PDB file of C-alpha atoms in Angstrom:
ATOM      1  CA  UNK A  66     -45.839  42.095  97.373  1.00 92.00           C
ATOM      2  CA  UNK A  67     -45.877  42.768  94.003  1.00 95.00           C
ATOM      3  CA  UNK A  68     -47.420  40.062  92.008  1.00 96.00           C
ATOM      4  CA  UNK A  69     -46.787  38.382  88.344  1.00 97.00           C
ATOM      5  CA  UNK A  70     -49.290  36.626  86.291  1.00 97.00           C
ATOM      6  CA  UNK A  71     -47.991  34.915  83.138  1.00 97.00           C
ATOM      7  CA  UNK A  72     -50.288  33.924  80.599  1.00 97.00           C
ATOM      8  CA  UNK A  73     -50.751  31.249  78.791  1.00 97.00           C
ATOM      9  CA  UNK A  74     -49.488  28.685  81.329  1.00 96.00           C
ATOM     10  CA  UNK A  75     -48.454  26.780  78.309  1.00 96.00           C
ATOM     11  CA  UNK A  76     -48.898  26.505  74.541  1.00 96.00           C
ATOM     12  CA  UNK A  77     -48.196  24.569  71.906  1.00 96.00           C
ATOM     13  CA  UNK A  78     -46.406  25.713  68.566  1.00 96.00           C
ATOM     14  CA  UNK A  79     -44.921  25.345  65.526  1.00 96.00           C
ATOM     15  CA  UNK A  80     -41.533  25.770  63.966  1.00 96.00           C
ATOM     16  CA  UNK A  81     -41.529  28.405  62.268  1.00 96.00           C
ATOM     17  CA  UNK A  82     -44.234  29.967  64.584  1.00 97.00           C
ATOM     18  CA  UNK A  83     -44.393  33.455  66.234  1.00 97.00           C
ATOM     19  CA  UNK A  84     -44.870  33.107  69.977  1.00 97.00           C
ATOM     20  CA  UNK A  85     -46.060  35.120  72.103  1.00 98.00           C
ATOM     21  CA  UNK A  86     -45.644  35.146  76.376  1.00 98.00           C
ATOM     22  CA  UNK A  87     -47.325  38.014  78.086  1.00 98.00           C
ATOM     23  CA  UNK A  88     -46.927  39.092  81.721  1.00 98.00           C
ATOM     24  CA  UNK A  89     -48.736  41.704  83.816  1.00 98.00           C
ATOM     25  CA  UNK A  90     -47.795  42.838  87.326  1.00 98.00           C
ATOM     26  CA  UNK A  91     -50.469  43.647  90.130  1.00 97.00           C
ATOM     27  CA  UNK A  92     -48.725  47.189  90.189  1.00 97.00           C
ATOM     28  CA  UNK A  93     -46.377  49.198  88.060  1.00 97.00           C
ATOM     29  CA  UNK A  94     -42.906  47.997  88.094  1.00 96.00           C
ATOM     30  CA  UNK A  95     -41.859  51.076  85.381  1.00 94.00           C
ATOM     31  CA  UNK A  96     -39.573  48.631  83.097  1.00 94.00           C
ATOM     32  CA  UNK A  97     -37.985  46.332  86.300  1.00 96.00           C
ATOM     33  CA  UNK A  98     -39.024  43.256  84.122  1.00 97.00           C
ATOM     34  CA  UNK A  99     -36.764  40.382  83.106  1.00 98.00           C
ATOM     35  CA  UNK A 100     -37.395  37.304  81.266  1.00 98.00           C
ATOM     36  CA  UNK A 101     -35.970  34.075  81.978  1.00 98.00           C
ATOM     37  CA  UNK A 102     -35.825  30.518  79.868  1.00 98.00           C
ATOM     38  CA  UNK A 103     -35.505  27.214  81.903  1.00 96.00           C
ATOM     39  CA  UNK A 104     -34.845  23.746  79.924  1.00 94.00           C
ATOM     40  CA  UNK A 105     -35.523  20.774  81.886  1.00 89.00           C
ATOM     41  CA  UNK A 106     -32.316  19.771  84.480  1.00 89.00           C
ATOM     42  CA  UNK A 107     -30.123  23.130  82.767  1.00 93.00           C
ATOM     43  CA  UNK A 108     -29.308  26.344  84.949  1.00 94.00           C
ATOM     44  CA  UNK A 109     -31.785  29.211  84.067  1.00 95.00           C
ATOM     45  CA  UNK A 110     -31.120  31.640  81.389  1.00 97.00           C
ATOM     46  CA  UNK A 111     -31.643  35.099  81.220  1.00 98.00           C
ATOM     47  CA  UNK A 112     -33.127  36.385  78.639  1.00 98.00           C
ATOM     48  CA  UNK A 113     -33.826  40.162  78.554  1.00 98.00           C
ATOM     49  CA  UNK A 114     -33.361  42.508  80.935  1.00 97.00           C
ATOM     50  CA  UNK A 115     -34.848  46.293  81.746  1.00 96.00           C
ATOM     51  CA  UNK A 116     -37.859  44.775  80.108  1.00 96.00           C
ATOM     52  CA  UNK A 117     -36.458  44.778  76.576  1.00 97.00           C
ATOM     53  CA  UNK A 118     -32.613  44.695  76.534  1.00 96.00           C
ATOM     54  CA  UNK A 119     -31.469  41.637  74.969  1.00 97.00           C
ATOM     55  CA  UNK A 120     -28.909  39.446  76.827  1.00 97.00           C
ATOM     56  CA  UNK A 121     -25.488  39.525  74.817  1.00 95.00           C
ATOM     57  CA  UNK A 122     -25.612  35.787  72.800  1.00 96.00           C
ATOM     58  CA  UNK A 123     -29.812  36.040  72.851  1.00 97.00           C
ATOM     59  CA  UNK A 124     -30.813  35.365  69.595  1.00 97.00           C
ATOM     60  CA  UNK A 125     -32.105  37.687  67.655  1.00 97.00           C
ATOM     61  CA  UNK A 126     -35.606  36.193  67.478  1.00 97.00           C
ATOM     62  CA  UNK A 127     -36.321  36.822  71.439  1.00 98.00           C
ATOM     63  CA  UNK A 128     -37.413  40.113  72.071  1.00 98.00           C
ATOM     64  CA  UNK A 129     -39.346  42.198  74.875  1.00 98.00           C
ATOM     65  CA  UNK A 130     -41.309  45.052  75.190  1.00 97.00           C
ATOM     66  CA  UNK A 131     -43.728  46.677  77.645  1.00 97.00           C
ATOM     67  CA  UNK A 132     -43.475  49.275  81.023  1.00 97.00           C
ATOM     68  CA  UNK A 133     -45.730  49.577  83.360  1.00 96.00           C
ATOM     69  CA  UNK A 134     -47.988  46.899  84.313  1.00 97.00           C
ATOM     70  CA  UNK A 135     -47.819  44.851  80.797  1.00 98.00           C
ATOM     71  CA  UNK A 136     -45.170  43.253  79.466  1.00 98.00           C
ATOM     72  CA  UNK A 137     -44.516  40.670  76.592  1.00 98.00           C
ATOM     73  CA  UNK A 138     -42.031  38.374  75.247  1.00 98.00           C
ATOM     74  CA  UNK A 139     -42.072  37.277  71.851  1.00 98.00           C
ATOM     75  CA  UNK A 140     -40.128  34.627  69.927  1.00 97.00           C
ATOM     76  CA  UNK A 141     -40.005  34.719  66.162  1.00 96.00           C
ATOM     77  CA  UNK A 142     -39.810  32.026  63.594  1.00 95.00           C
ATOM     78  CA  UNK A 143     -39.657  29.428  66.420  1.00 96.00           C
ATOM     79  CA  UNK A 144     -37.077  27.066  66.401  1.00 96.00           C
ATOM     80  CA  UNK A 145     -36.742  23.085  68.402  1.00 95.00           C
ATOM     81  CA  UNK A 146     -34.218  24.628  70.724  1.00 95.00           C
ATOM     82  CA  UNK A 147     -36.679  26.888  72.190  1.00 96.00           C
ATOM     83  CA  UNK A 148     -38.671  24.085  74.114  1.00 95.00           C
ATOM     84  CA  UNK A 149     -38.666  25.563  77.646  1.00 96.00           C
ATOM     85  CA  UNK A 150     -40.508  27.488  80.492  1.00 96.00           C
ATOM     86  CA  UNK A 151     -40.000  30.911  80.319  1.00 98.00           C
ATOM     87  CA  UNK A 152     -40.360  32.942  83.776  1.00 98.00           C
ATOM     88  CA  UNK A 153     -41.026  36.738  84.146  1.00 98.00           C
ATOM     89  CA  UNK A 154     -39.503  38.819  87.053  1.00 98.00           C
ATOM     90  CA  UNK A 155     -40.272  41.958  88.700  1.00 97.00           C
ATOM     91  CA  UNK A 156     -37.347  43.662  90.355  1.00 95.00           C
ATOM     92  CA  UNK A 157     -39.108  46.645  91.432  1.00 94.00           C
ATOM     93  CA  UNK A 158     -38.835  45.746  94.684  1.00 92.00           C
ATOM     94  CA  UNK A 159     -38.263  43.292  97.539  1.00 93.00           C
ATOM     95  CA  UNK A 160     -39.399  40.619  97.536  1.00 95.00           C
ATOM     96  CA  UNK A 161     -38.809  39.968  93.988  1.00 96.00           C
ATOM     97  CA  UNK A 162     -41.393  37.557  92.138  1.00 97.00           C
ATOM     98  CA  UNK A 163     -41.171  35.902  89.632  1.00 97.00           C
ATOM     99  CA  UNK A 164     -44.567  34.592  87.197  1.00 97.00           C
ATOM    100  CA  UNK A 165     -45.338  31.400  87.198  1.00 95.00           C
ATOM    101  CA  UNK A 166     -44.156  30.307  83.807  1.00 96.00           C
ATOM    102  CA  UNK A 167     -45.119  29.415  80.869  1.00 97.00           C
ATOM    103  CA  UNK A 168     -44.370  26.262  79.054  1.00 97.00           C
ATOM    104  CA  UNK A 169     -43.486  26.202  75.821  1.00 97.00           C
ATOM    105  CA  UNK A 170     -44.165  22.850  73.728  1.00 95.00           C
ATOM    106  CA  UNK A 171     -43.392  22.187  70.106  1.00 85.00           C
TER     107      UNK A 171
ATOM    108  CA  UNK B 350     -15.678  31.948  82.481  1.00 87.00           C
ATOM    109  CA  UNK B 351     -18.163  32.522  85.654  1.00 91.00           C
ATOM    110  CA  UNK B 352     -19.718  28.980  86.773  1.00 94.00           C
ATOM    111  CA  UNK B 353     -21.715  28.502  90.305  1.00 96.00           C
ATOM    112  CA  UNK B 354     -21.751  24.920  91.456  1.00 97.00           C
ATOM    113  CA  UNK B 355     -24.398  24.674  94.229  1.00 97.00           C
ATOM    114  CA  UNK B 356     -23.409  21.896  97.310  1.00 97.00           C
ATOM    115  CA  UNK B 357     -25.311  20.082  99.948  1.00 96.00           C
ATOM    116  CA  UNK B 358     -27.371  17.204 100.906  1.00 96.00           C
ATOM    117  CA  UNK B 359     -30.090  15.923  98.742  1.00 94.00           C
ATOM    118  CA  UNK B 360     -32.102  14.668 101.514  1.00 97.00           C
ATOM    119  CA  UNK B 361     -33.184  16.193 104.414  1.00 97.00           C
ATOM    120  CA  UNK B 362     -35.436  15.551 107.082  1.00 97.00           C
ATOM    121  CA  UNK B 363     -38.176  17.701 108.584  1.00 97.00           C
ATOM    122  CA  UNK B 364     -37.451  19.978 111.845  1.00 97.00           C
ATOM    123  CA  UNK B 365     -33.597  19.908 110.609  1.00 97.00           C
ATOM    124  CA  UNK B 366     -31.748  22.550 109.476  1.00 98.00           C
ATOM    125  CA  UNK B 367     -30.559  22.630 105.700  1.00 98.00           C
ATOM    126  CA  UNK B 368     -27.410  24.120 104.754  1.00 98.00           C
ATOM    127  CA  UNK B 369     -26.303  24.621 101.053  1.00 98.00           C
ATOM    128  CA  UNK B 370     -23.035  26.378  99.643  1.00 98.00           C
ATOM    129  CA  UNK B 371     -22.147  27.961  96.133  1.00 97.00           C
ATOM    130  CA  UNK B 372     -18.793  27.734  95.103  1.00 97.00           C
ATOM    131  CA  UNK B 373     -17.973  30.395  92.330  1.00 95.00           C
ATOM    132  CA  UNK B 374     -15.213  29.706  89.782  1.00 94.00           C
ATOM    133  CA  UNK B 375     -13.727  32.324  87.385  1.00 91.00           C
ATOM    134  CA  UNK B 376     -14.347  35.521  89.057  1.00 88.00           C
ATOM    135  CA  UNK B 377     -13.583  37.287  92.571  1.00 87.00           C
ATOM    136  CA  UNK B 378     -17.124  37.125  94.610  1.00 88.00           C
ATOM    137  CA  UNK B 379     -15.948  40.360  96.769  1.00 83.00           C
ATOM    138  CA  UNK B 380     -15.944  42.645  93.915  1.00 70.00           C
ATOM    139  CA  UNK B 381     -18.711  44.885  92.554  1.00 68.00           C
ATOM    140  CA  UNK B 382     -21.340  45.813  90.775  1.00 75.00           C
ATOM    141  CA  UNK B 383     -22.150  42.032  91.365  1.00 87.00           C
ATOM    142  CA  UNK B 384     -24.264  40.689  94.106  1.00 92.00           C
ATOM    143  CA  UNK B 385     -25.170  36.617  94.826  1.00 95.00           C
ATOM    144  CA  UNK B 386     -28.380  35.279  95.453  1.00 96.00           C
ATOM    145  CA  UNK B 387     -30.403  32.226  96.247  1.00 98.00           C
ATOM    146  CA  UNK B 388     -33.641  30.829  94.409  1.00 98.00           C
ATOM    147  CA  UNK B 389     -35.485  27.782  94.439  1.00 97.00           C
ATOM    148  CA  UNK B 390     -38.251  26.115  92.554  1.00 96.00           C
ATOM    149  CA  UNK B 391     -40.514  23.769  94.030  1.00 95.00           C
ATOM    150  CA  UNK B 392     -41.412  20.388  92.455  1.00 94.00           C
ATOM    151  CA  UNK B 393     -44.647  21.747  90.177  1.00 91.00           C
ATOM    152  CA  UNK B 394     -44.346  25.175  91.102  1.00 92.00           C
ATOM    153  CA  UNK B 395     -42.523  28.113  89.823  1.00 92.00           C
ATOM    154  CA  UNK B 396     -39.207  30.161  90.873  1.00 95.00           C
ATOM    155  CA  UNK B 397     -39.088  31.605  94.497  1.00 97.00           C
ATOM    156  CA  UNK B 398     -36.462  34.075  94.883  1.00 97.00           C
ATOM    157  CA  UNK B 399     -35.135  33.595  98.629  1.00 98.00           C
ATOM    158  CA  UNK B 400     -32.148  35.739  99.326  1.00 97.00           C
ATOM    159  CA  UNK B 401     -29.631  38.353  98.172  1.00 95.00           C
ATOM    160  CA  UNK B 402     -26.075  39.619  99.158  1.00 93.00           C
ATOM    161  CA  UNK B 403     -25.524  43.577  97.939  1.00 86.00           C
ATOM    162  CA  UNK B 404     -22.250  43.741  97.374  1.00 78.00           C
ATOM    163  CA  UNK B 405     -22.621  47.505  99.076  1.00 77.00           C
ATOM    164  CA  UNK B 406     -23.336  45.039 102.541  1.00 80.00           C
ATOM    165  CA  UNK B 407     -26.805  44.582 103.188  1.00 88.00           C
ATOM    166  CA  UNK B 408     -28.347  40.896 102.775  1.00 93.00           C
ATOM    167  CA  UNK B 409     -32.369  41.324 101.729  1.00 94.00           C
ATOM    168  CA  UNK B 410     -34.474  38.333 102.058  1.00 96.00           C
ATOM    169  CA  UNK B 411     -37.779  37.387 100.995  1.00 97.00           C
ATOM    170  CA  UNK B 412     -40.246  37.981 103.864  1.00 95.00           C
ATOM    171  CA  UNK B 413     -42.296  35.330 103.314  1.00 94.00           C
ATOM    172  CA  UNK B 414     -39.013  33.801 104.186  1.00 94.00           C
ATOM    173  CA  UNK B 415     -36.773  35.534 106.575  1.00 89.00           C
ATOM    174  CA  UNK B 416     -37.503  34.173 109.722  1.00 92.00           C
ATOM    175  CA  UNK B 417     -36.041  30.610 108.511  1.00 96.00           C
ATOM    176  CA  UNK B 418     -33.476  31.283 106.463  1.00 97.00           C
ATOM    177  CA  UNK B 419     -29.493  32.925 106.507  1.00 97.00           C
ATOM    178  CA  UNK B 420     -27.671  33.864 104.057  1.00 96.00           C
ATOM    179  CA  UNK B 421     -23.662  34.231 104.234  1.00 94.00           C
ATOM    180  CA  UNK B 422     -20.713  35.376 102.328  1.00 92.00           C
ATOM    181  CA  UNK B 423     -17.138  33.731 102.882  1.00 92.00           C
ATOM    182  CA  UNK B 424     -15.106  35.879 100.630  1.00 88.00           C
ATOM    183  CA  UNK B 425     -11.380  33.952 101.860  1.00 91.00           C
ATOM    184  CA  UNK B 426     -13.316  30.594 100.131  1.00 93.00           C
ATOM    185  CA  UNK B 427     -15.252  32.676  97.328  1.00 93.00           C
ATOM    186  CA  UNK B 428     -18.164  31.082  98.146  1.00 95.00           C
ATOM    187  CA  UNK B 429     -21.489  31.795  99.780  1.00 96.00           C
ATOM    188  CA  UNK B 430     -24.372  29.663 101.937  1.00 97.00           C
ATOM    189  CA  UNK B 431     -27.658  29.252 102.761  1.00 98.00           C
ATOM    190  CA  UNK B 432     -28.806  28.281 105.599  1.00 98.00           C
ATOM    191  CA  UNK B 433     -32.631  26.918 106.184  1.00 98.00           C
ATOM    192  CA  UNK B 434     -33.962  26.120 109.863  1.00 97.00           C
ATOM    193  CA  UNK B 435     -36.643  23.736 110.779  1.00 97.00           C
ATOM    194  CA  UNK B 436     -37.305  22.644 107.480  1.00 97.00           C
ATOM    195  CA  UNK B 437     -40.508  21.025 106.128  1.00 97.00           C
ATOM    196  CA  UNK B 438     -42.252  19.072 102.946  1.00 97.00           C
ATOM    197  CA  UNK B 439     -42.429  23.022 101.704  1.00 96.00           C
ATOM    198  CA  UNK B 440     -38.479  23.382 101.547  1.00 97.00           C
ATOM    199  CA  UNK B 441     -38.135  19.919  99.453  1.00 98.00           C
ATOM    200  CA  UNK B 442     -37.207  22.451  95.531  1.00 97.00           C
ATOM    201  CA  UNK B 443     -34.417  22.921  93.442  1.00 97.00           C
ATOM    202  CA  UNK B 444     -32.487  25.362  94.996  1.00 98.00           C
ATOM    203  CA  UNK B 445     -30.613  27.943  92.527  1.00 98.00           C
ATOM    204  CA  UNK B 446     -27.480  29.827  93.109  1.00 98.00           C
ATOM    205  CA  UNK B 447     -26.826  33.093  90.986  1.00 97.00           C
ATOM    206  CA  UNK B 448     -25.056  36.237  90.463  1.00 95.00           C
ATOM    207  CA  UNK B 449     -27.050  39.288  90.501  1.00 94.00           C
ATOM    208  CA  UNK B 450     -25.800  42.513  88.368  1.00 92.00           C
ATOM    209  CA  UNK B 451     -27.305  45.340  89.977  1.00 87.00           C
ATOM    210  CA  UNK B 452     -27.004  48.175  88.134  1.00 87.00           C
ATOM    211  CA  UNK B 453     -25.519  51.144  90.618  1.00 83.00           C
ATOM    212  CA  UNK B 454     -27.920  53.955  91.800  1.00 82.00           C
ATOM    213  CA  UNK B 455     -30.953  51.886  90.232  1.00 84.00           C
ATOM    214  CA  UNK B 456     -33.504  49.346  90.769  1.00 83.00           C
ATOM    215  CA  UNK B 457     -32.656  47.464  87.570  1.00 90.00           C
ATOM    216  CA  UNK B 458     -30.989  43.807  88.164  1.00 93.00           C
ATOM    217  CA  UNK B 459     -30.938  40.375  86.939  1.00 96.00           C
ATOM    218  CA  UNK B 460     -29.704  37.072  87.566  1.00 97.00           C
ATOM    219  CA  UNK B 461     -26.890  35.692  85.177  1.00 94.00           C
ATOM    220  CA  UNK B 462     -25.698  33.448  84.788  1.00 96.00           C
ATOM    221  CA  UNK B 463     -27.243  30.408  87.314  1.00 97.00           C
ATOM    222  CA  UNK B 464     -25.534  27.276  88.576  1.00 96.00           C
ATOM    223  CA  UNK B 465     -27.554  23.904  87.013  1.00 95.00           C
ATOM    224  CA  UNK B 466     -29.549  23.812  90.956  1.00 96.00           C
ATOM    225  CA  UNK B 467     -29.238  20.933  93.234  1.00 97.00           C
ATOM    226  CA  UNK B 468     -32.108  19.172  94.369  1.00 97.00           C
ATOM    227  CA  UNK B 469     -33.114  19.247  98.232  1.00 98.00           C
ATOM    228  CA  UNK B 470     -35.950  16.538  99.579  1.00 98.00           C
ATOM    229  CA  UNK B 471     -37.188  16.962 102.998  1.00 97.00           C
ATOM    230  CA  UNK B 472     -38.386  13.591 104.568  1.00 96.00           C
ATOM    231  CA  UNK B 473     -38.273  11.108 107.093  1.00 94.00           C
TER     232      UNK B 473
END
């Protein structure tokens, strides 16, 4: 199995602040990557897809980049909205994985 | 507009079998590129995908997984289930209907959008 490993596990920011969520599977995935943002008792979101397409009504400020093994998301000029987990997933292959998260706190 | 409302009981209790349905609302499940899956997330613990329909036929499953679970399509209802055997404190999660776009004669796919999860406790 392929496996994800978010880092941080959590962090604590600013409005206003540039964020920064990075992800690195145990193999190359090419760009299989997508990003997902959870808010407490709401249905997942996604996010970006194909490791840097933005999902149509994303904000602007979410973006992705990365291939390969390394991968990042990054969240601009941070706003209170964005209070969430954010998950990354390989879709390489079965099974998919996701990371663990990483919780964002403002 | 597309909404998944996940179904089942909340509590569960160990050695039973679980059984969960998502109803889909404002589009055809039978049609393609789309697929349907199943994820869950345990209490403290991340997201665990668990299943997925292809809309080409074939239903993968996550082989950590496989031997306990079934996944089924019931196009006449436009809904599909999931079905967990001899369940234990492991299986208490959120569990997480989706569609899956799958993009045809790649890899690349995602999950949007998600229903809101319902939440399954196994105990006695």
């Amino acid at each position: 199995d392929i496996q994800m490993t978010q880092s941080p596990s959590s962090l604590s920011a600013s409005i206003g602040d540039r964020v920064t969520i990075t992800c690195r599977a145990s193999q190359s995935i090419s760009n299989y990557l997508n990003w997902y943002q959870h808010k407490p008792g709401k249905a997942p979101k996604l996010l970006i897809y194909a490791a840097s397409t933005l999902q149509s009504g994303v904000p602007s400020r979410f973006s992705g980049s990365g291939s390969g093994t390394d991968f990042t998301l990054t969240i601009i000029n941070l706003q209170p909205e964005d209070l969430a987990t954010y998950y990354c997933q390989h879709v390489h292959s079965i099974p998919l994985t996701f990371g663990g998260g990483t919780k964002v706190e403002i | 507009q597309l909404q998944l409302l996940e179904s089942g009981p909340g509590l569960v209790r160990p050695s039973e079998t679980l059984s969960l349905t998502c109803t889909v609302s404002g589009d055809s499940i039978s049609g393609g590129p789309y697929s349907w899956g199943w994820i869950r997330r345990p209490p403290g613990k991340g997201l665990e995908w668990i299943a997925t329909f292809y809309y080409t036929g074939p239903t993968f499953y996550n082989p950590s997984l496989k031997s306990q679970v079934t996944m089924s399509v019931d196009t006449s209802r436009n809904h599909f289930s999931l079905k967990v055997t001899s369940v234990t404190a492991a299986d208490t999660a959120v569990y997480y209907c989706a569609r899956q776009f799958v993009v045809p004669g790649t890899a690349d796919n995602w999950f949007d959008p998600w229903g809101q999860g319902i939440m399954v406790t196994v105990s006695s």
